[in-house]
Coordinates of C-alpha atoms in Angstrom, one line a residue:
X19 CA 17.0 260.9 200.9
X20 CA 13.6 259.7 202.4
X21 CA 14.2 257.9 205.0
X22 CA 13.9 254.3 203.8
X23 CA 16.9 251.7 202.7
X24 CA 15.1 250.6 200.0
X25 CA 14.8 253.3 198.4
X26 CA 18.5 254.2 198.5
X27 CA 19.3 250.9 197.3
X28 CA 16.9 251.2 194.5
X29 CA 18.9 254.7 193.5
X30 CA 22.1 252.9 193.4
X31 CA 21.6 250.4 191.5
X32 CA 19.9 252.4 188.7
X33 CA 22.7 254.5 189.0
X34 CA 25.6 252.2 188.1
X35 CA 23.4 251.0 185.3
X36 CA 21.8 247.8 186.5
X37 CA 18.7 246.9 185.3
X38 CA 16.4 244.7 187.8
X39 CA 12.5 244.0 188.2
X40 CA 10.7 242.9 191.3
X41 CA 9.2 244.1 194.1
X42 CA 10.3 243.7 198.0
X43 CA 13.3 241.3 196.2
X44 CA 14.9 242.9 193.4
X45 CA 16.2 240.6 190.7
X46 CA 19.0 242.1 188.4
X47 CA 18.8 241.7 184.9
X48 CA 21.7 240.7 182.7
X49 CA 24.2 238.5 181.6
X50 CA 25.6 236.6 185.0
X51 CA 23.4 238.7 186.8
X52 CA 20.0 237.0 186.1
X53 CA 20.3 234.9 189.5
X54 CA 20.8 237.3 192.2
X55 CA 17.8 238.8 193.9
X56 CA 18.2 241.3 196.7
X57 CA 16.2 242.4 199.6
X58 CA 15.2 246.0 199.6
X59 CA 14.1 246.6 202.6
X60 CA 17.2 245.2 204.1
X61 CA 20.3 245.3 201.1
X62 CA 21.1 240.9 201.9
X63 CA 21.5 239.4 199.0
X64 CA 21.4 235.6 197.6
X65 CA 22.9 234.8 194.4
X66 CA 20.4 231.5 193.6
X67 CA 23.2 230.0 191.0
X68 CA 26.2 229.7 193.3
X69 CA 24.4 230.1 196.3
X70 CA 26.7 232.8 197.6
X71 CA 24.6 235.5 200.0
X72 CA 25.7 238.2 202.0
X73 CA 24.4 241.7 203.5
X74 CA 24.7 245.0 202.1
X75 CA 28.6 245.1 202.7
X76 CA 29.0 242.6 200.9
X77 CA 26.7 243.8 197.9
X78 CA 27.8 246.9 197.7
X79 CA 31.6 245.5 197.1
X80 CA 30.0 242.9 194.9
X81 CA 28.8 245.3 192.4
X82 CA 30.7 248.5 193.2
X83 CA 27.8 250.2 194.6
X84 CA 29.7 252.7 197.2
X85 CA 26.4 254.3 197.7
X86 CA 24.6 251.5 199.4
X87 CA 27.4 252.0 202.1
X88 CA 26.8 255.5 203.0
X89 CA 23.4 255.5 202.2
X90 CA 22.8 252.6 204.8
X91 CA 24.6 255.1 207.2
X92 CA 22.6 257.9 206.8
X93 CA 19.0 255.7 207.2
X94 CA 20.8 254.5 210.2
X95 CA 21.3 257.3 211.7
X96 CA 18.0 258.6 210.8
X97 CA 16.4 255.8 211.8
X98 CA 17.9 256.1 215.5
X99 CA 17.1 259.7 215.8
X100 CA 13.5 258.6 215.4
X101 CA 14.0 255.6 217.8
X102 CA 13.1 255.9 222.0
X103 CA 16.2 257.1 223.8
X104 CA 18.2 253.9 224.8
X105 CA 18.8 253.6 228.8
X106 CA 22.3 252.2 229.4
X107 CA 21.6 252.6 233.5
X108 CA 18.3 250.9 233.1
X109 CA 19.9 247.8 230.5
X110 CA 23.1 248.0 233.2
X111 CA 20.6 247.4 236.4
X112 CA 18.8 244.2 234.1
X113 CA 22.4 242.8 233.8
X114 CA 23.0 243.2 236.9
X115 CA 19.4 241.6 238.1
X116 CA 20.1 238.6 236.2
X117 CA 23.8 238.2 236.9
X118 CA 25.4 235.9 239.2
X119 CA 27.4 237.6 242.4
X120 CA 31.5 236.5 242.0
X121 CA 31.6 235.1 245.7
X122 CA 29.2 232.4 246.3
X123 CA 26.3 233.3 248.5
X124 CA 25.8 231.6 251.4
X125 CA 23.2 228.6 251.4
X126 CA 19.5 229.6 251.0
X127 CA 17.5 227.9 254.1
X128 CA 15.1 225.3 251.6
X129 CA 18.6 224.2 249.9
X130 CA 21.0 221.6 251.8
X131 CA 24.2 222.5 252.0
X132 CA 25.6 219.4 249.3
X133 CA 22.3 220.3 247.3
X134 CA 23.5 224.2 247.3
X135 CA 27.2 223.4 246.5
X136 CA 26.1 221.0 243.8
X137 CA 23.9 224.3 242.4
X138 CA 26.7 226.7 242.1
X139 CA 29.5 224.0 241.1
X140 CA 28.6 225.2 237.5
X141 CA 30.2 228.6 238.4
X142 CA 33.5 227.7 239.9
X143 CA 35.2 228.1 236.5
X144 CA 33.9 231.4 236.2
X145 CA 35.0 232.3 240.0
X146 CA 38.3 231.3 239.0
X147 CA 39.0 232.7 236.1
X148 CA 37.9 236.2 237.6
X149 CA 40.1 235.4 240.6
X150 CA 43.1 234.7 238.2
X151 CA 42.2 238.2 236.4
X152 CA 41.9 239.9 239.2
X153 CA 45.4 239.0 240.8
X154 CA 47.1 239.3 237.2
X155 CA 46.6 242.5 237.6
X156 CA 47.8 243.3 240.9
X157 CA 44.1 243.8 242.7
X158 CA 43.4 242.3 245.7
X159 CA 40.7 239.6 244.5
X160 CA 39.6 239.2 248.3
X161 CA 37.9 242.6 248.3
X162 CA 37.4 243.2 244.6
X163 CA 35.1 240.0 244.3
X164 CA 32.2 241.2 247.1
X165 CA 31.8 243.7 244.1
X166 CA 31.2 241.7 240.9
X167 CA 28.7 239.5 239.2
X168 CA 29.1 237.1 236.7
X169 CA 27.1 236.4 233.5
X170 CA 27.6 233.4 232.8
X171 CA 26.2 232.8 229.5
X172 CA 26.9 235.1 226.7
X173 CA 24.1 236.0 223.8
X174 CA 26.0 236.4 220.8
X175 CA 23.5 237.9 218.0
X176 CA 24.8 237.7 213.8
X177 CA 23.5 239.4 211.0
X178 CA 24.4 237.4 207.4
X179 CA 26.8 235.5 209.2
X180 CA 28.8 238.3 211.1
X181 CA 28.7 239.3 214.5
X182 CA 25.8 241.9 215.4
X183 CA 27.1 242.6 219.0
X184 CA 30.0 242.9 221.4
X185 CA 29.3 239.0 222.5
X186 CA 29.6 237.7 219.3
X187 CA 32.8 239.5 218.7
X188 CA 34.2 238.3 221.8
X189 CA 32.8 235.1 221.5
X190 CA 34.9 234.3 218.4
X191 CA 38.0 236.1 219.9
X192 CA 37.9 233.2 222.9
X193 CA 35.6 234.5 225.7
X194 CA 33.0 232.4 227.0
X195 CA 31.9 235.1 229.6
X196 CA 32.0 238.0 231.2
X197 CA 31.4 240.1 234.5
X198 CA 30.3 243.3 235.9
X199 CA 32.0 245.8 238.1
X200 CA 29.3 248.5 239.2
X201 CA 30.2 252.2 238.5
X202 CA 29.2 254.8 240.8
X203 CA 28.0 258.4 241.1
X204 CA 30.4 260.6 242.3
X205 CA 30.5 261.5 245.9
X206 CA 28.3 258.6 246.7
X207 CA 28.8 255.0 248.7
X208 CA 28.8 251.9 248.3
X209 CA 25.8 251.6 250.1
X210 CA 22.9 248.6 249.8
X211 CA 21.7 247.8 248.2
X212 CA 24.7 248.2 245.7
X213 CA 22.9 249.6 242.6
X214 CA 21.2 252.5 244.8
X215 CA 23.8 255.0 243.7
X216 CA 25.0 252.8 240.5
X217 CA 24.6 254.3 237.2
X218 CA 25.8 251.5 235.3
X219 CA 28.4 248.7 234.5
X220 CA 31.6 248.2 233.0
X221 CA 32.5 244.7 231.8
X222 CA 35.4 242.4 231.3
X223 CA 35.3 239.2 228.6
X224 CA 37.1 236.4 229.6
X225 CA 37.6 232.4 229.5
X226 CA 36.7 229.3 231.6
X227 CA 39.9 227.8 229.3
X228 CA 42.6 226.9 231.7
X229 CA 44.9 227.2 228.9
X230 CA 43.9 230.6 227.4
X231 CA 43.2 231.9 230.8
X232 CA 47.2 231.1 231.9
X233 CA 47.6 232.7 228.7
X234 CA 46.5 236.0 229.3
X235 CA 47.6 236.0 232.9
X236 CA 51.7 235.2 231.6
X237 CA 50.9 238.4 229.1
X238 CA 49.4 240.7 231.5
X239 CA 52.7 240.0 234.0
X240 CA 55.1 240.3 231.0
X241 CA 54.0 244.0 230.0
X242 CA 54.0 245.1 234.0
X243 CA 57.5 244.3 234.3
X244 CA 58.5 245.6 230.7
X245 CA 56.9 249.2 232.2
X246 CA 58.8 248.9 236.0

């Protein structure tokens, strides 16, 4: 293989016996095939007579073209062993920059203290519903919430109508948010600032929904006392 998707697509097609012309879009030739023209570069497809469209997946299940599957793979994976190192500490440190802390910080001195509390009013659901978490599981929520940080907003990315990332997928499984607990070297403190010996983030997904947060909380206490 040489590296590129198209070309791999290109293979398979010719392959099962499907005939196409075109350049960047390819579009098959044939008998109730005439209207579909497919990316290339990319493997999304668009069927211009029923308007159905998809991505690869979808394509390759479409016309029973297994190899666009494992092809894709491979000029994945080649693709990220040509691609910069990712830095999980550094992406965990931005998260952490732009997040907001679980406890509400105490009024800045150019804010009043209505004109503060009016600021950070948009949080309290998010307070709660990590306070609720926290004491579902049997954690003390008054010394666990000095620790976190809250992003409020989650950035849900899709690619041909599915979820590209983790807050898209837990986006359409309920969650509206989600915060940060800091992870630590070992052997060092909790010193400040906090993300001096921090070498990245684990995160929880959860709910400003009252209902679905009550939810989760009468789960959570019904599998502790199945298991004492």
């Amino acid at each position: 293989m040489n590296g590129t998707l198209e070309n791999t697509i290109r293979a398979a097609l010719s392959a099962a016996g499907y005939k196409y012309h075109g350049g960047t879009w390819l579009r098959l030739r044939g008998r109730g095939l005439d209207a579909i023209s497919i990316n290339a570069a990319s493997g999304g497809w668009i069927d211009h007579r029923s308007g159905e469209r998809g991505g690869y997946r979808a394509l390759a299940e479409k016309l029973g073209l297994g190899h666009i599957h494992s092809g894709y793979h491979e000029w994945r994976q080649e693709q990220q062993r040509q691609q910069k190192p990712y830095d999980s500490q550094q992406r965990a440190k931005t998260l952490w920059a732009r997040a907001v802390p679980a406890v509400q910080p105490k009024k800045p001195h150019h804010y009043t203290q209505r004109d503060w509390d009016e600021a950070q009013a948009q949080y309290r659901d998010h307070r709660e519903a990590v306070w609720s978490y926290l004491a579902s599981r049997g954690l003390d929520p008054l010394y666990w919430m000095q620790y976190i940080k809250i992003v409020a907003r989650l950035e849900p990315r899709y690619r041909d109508g599915t979820p590209a990332n983790l807050d898209a997928e837990m986006l359409e499984r309920g969650a509206d948010f989600c915060f940060l607990i800091p992870m630590y070297q070992p052997g060092k403190t909790q010193a400040a600032p906090i993300f001096a010996a921090c070498r990245g983030c684990s995160w929880r997904f959860l709910s400003t929904d009252t209902a679905k947060r009550e939810k989760s909380v009468a789960q959570c206490s019904a599998k502790r006392a199945s298991r004492s």
